Each structure stands twice: as C-alpha cells, then as structure tokens.
CSV table of N, CA and C in Angstrom, one decimal:
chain,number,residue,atom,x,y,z
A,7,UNK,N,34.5,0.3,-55.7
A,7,UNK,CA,33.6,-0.8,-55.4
A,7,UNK,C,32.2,-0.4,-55.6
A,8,UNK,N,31.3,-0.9,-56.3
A,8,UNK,CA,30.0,-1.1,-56.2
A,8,UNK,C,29.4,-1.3,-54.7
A,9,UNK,N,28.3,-0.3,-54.4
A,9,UNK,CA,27.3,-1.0,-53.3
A,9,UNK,C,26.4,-1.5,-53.8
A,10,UNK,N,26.3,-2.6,-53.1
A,10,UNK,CA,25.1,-3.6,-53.7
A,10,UNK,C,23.9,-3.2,-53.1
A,11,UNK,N,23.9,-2.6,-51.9
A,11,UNK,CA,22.8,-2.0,-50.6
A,11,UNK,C,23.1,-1.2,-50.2
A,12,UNK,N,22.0,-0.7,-49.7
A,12,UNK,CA,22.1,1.0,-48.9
A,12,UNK,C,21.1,0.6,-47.5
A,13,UNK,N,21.7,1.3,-46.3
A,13,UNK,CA,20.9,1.4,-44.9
A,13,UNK,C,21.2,2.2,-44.5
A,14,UNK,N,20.0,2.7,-43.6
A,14,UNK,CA,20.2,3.8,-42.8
A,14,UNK,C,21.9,3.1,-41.1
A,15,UNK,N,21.3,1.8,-41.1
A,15,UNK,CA,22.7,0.9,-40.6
A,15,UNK,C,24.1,1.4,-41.3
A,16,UNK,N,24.2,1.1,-42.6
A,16,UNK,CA,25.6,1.3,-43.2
A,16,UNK,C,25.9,3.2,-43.5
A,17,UNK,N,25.1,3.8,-43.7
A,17,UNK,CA,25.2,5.5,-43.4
A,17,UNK,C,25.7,5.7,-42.4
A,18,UNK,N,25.3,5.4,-41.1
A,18,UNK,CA,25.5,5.1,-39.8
A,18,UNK,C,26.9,5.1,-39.6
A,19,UNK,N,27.5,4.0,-40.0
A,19,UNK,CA,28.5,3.1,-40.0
A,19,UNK,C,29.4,4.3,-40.7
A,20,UNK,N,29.2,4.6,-42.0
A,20,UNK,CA,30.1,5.5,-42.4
A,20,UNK,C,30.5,6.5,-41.6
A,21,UNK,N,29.2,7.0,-41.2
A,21,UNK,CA,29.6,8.5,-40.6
A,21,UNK,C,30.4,8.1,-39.1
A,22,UNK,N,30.1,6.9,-38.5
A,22,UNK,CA,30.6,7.1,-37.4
A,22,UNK,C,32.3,6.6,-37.7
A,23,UNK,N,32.9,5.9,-38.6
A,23,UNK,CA,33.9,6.3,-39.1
A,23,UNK,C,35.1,7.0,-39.6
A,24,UNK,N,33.7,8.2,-40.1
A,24,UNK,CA,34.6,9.1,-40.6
A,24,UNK,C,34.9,10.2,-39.2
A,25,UNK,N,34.2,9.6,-38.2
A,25,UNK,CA,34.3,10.7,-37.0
A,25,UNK,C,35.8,9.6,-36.4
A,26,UNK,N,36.2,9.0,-36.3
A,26,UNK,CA,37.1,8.6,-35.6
A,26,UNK,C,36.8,6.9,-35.0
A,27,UNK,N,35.8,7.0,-34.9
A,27,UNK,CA,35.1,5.2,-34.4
A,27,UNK,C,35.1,4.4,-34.8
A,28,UNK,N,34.8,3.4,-33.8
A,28,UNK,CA,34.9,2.1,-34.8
A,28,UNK,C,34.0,1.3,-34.8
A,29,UNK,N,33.1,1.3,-35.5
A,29,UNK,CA,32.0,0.8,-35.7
A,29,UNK,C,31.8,-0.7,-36.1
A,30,UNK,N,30.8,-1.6,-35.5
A,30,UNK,CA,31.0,-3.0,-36.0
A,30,UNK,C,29.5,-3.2,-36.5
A,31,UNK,N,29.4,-4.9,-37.5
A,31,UNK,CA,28.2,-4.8,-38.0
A,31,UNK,C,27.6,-5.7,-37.1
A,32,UNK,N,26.3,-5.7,-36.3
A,32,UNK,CA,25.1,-6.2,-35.5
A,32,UNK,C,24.0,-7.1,-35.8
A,33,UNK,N,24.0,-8.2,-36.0
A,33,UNK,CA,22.9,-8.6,-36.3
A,33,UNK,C,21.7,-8.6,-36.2
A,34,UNK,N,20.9,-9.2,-37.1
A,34,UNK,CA,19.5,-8.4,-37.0
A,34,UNK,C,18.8,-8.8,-36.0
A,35,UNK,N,17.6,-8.0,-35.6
A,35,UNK,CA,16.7,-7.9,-34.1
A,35,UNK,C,17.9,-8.8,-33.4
A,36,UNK,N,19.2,-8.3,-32.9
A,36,UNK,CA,19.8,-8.9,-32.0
A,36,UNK,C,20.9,-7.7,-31.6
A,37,UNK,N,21.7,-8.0,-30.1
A,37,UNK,CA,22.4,-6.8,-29.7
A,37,UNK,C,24.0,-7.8,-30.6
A,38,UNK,N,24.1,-9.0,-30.7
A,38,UNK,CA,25.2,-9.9,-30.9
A,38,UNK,C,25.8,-9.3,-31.8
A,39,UNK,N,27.5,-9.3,-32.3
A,39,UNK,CA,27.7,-8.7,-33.4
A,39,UNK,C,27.7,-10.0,-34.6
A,40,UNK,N,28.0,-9.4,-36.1
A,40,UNK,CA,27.9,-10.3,-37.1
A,40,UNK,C,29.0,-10.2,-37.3
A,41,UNK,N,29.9,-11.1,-36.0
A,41,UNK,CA,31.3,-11.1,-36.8
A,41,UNK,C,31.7,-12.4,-36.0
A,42,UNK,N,32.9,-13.4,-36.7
A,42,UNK,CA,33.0,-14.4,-36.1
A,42,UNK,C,33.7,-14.4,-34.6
A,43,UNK,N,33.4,-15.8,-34.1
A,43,UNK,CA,33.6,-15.7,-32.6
A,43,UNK,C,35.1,-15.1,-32.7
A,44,UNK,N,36.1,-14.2,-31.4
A,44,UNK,CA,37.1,-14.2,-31.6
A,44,UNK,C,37.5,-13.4,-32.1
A,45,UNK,N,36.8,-12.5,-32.4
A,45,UNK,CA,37.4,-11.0,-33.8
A,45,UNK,C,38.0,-10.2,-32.6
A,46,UNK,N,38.8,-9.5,-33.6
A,46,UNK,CA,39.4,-8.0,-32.8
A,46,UNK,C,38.8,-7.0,-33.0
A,47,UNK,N,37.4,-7.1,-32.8
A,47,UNK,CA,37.3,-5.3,-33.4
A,47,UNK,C,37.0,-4.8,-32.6
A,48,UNK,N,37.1,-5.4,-30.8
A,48,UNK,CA,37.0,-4.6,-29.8
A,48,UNK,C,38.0,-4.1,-29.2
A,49,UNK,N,39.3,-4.5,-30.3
A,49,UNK,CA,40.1,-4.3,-29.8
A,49,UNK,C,41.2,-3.3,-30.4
A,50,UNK,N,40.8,-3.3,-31.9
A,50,UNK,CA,41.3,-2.4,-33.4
A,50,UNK,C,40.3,-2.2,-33.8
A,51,UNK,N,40.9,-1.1,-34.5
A,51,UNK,CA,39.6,-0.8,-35.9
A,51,UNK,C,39.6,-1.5,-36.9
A,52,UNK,N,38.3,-1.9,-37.4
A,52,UNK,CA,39.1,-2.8,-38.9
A,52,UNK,C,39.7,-2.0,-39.6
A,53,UNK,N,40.4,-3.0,-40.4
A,53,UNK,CA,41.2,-2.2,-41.4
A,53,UNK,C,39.8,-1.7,-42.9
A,54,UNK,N,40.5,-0.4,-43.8
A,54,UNK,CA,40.0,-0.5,-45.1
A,54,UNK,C,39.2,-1.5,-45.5
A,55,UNK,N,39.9,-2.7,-45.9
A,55,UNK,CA,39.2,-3.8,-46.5
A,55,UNK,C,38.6,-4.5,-45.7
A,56,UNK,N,38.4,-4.5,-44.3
A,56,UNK,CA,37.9,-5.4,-43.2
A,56,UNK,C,36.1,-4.6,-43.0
A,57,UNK,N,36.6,-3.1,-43.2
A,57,UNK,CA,35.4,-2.2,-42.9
A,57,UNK,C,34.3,-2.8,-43.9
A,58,UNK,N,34.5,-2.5,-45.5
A,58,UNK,CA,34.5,-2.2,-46.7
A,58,UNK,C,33.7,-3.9,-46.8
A,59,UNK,N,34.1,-4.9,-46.4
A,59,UNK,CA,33.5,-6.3,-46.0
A,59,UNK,C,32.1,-6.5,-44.9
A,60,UNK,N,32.1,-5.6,-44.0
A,60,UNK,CA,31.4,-6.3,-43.3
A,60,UNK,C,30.0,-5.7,-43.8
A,61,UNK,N,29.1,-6.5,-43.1
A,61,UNK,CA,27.3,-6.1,-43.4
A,61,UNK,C,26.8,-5.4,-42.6
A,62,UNK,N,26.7,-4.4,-43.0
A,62,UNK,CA,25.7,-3.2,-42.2
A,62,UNK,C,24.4,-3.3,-41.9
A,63,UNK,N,23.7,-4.0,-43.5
A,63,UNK,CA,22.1,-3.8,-43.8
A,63,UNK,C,21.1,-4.3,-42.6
A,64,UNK,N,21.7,-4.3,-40.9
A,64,UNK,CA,20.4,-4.5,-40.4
A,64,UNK,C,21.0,-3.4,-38.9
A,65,UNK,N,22.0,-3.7,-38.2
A,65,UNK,CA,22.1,-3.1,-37.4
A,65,UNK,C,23.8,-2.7,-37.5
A,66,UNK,N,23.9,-1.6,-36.3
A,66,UNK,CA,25.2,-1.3,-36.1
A,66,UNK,C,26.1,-0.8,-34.9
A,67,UNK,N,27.0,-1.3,-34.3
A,67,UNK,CA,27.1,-1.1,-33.0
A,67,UNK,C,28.4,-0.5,-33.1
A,68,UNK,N,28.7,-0.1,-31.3
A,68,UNK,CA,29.8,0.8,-31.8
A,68,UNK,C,31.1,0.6,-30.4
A,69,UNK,N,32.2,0.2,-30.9
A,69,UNK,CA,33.2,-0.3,-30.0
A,69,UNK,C,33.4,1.0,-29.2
A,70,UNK,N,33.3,0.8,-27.8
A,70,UNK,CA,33.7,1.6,-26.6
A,70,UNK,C,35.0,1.7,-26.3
A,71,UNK,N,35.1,2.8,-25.4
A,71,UNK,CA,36.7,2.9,-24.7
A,71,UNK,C,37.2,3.1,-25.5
A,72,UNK,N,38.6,3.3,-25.6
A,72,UNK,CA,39.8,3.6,-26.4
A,72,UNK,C,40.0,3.4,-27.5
A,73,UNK,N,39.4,2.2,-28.4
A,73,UNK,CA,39.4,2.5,-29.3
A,73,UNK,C,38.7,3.5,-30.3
A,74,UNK,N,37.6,4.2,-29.5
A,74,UNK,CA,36.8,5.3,-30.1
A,74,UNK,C,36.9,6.0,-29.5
A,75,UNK,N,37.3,6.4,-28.4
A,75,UNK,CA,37.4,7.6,-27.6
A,75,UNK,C,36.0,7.7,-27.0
A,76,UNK,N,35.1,6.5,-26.7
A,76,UNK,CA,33.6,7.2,-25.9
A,76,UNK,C,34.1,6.0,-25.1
A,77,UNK,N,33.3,6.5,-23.8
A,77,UNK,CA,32.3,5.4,-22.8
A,77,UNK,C,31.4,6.0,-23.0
A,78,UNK,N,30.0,4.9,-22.5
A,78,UNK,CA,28.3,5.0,-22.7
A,78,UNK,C,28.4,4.2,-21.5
A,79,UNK,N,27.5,5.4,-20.4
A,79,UNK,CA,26.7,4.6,-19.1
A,79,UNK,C,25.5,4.5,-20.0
A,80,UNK,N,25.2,3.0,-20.2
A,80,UNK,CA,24.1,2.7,-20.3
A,80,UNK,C,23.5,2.3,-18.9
A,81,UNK,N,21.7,2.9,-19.2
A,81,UNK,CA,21.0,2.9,-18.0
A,81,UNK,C,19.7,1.8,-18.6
A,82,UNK,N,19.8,0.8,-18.0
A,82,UNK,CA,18.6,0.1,-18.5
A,82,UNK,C,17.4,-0.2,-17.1
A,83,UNK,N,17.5,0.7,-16.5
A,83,UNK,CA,15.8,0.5,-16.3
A,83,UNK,C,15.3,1.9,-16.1
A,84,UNK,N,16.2,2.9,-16.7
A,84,UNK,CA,14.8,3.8,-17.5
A,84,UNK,C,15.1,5.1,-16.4
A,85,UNK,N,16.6,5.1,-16.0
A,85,UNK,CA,17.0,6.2,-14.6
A,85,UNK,C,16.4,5.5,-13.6
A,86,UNK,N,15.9,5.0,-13.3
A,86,UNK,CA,15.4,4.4,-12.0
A,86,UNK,C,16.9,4.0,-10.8
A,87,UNK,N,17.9,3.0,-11.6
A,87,UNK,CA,18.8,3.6,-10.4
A,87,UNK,C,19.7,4.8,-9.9
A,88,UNK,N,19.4,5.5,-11.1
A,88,UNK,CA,20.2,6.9,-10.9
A,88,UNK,C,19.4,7.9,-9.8
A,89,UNK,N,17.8,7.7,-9.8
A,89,UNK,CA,17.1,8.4,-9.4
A,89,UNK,C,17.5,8.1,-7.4
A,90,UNK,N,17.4,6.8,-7.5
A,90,UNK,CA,17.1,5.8,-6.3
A,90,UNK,C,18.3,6.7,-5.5
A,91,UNK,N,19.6,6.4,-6.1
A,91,UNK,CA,21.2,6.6,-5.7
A,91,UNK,C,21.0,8.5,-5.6
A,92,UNK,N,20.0,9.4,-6.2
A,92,UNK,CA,20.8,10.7,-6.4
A,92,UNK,C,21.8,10.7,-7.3
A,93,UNK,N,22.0,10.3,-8.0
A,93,UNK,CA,23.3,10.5,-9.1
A,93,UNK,C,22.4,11.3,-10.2
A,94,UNK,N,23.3,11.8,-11.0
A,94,UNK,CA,23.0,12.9,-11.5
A,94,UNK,C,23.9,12.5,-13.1
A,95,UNK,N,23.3,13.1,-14.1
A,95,UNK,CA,24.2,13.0,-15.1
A,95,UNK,C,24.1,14.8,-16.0
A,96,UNK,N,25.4,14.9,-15.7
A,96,UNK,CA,25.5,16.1,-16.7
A,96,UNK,C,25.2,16.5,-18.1
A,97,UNK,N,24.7,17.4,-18.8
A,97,UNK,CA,24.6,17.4,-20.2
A,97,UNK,C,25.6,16.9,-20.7
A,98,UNK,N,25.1,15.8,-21.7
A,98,UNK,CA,26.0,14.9,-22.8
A,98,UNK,C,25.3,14.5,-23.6
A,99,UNK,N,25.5,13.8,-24.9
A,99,UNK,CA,25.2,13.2,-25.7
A,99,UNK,C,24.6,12.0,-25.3
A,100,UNK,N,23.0,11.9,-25.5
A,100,UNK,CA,22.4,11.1,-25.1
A,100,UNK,C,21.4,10.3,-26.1
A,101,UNK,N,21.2,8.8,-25.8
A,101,UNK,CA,20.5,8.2,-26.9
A,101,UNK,C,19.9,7.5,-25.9
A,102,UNK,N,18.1,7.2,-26.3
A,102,UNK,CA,17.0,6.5,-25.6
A,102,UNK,C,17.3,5.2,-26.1
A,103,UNK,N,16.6,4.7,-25.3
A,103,UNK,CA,16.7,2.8,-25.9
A,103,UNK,C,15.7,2.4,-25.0
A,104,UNK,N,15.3,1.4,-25.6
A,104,UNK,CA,14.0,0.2,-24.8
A,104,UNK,C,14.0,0.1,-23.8
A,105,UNK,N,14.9,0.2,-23.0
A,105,UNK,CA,15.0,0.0,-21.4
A,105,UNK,C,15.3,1.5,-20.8
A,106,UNK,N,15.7,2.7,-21.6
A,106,UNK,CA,16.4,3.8,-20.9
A,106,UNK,C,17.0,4.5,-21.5
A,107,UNK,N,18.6,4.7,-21.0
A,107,UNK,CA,19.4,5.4,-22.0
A,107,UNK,C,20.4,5.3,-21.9
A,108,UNK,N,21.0,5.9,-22.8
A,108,UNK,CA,22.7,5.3,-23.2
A,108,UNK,C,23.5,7.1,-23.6
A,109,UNK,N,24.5,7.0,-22.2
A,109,UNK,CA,25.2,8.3,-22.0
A,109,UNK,C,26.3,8.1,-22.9
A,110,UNK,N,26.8,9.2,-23.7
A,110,UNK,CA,28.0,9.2,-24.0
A,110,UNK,C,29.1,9.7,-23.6
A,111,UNK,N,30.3,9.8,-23.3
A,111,UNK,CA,31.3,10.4,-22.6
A,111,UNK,C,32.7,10.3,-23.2
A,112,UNK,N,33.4,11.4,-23.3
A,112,UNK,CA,34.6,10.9,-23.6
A,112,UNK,C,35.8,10.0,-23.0
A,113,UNK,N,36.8,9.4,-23.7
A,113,UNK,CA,37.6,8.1,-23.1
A,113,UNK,C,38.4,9.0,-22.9
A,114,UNK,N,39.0,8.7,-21.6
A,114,UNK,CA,40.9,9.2,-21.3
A,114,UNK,C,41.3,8.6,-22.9
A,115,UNK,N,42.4,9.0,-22.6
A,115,UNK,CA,43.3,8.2,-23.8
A,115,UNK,C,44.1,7.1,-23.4
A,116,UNK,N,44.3,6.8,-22.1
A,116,UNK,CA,44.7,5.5,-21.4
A,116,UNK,C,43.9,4.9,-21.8
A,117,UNK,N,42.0,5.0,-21.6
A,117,UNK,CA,41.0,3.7,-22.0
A,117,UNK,C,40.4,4.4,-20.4
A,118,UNK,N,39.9,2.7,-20.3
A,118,UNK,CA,39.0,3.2,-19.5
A,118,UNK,C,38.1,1.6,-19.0
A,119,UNK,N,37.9,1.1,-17.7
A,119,UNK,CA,37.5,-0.4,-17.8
A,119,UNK,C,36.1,-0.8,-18.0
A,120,UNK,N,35.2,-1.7,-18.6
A,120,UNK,CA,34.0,-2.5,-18.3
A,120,UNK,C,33.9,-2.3,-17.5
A,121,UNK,N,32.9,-2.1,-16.5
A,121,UNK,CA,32.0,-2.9,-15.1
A,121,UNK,C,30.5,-2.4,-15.2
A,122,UNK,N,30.3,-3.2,-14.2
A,122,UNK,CA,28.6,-3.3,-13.7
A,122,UNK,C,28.5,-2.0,-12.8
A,123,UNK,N,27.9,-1.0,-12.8
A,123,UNK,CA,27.4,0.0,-11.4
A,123,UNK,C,26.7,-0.6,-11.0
A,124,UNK,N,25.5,-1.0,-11.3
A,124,UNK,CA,24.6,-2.3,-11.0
A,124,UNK,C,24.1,-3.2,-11.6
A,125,UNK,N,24.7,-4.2,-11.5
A,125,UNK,CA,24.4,-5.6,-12.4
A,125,UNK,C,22.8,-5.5,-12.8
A,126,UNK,N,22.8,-5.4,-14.2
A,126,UNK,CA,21.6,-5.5,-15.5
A,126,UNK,C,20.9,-4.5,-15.1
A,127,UNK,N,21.1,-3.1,-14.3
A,127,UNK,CA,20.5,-1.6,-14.1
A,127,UNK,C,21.1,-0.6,-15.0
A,128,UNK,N,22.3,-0.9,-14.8
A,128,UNK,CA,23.3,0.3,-14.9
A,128,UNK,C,24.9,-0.3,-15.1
A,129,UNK,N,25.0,-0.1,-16.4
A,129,UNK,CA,26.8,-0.3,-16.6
A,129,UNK,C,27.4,0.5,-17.3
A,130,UNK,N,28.8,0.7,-17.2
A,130,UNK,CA,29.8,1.4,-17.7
A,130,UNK,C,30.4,0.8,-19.1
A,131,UNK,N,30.0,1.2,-20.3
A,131,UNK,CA,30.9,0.1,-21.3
A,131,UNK,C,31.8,0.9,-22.2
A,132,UNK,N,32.9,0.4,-21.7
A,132,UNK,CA,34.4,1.1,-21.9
A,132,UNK,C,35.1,0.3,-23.4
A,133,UNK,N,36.3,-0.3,-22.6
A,133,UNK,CA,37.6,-1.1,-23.2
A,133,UNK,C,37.0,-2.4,-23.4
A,134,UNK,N,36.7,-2.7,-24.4
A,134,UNK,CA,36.6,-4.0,-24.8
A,134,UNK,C,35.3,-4.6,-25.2
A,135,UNK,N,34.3,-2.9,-25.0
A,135,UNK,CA,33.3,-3.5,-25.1
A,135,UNK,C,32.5,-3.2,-25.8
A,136,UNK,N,30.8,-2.9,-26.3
A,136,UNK,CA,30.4,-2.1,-27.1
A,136,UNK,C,29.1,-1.8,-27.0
A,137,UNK,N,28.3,-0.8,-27.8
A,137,UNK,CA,27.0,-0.6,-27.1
A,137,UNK,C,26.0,-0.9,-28.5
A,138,UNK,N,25.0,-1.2,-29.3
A,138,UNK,CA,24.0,-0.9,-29.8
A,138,UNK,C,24.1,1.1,-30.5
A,139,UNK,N,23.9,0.7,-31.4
A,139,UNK,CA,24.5,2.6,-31.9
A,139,UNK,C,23.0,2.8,-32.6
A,140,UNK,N,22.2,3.9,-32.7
A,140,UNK,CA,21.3,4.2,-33.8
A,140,UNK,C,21.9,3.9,-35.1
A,141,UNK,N,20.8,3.7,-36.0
A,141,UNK,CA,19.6,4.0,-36.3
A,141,UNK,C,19.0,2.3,-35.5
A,142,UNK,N,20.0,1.8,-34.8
A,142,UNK,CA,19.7,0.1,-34.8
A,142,UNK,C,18.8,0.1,-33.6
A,143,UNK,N,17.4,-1.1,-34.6
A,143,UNK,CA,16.7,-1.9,-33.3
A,143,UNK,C,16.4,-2.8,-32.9
C-alpha cells in the first residue's frame, strides 16, 4: 500500500505498535478519538486492515490497561494533588502535558480498573480507557 501522508502522529502510531500497543487515531486540537461512536478499540486492537485504515495525520492516543499492558496516572494540575496528599511517584516513564503529567506503569495481566483519585486532579486510566500519547497536541 501507498502512503499518501506522513506524521510525526502516524510514526508514533507505528512504533507504538510494533511495541505491543494499541494505539487509536485522535482528532485534531481535540483529546476525542477519530473513530465512530461505539468502536472497540478500547477494547481490541485493531486488526491489520483496521490499523492500516485509520488517520493518524493529526493526533494519537493510546488505549490503556490490558489491552497494552500500561496504566497512566495522569496528573492534571501539575503534582499539586500528589504534593498536597504526600504521595510520591517512583521512577517511570513519564510524559508532561498542559496540565502536568502522565505516569506510565505496567498492567497486571488481569487489567486493571478506570477511576478518579480525584475527580479532574488526578486519575487512573486503565481498562477501557485511553490517554493522549506524544507527539499529540
């Protein structure tokens, strides 16, 4: 197959892929994904031809929990409730974002659930759910 485009989004996309993940395509200046209401891809990986279909060229996000083997505590106001609480986060894989940051961790293999640590501070995004991946903003 011909690419018609190239992004630093669909590079992304590849590599996080070929690591095991399952990566979905993000619409532009938006966290929403570009895929119709009701898809499974928080739930499966796409298949070959499902990957190979979708649009990369603006953003790229990346399904949590079990199906990729990460959870990401994302922290959106910048450690402030981590600081507040004394919680503490161990060396890991970490990525900045507009509000803070976004921890990476590995999934049990059972999975692992969604919740709020604190509603729109601090949440856990596991099974079913997904985060904003670089190069996307």
């Amino acid at each position: 197959m011909t690419q018609v485009y190239a992004s630093a989004a669909q590079d992304a996309a590849d590599d996080y892929r070929n690591r095991g993940w399952a990566p979905i395509p993000v619409k532009r200046r938006s966290k929403a994904p570009k895929l119709p209401k009701g898809h499974p891809f928080l739930s499966r990986p796409a298949s070959e031809q499902e990957f190979a279909n979708f649009d990369f060229r603006h953003n790229v996000g990346l399904a949590t929990g079990k199906i990729s083997r990460v959870i990401v505590l994302d922290d959106d106001d910048n450690g402030e409730t981590l600081r507040e609480n004394g919680w503490h986060i161990p060396a890991t894989p970490t990525v900045k974002t507009r509000r803070g940051h976004q921890f990476y961790f590995r999934c049990p293999d059972d999975g692992f659930p969604t919740f709020d640590v604190v509603p729109k501070h601090l949440e856990v995004r596991a099974d079913r759910a997904y985060v904003l991946a670089p190069p996307s903003i």
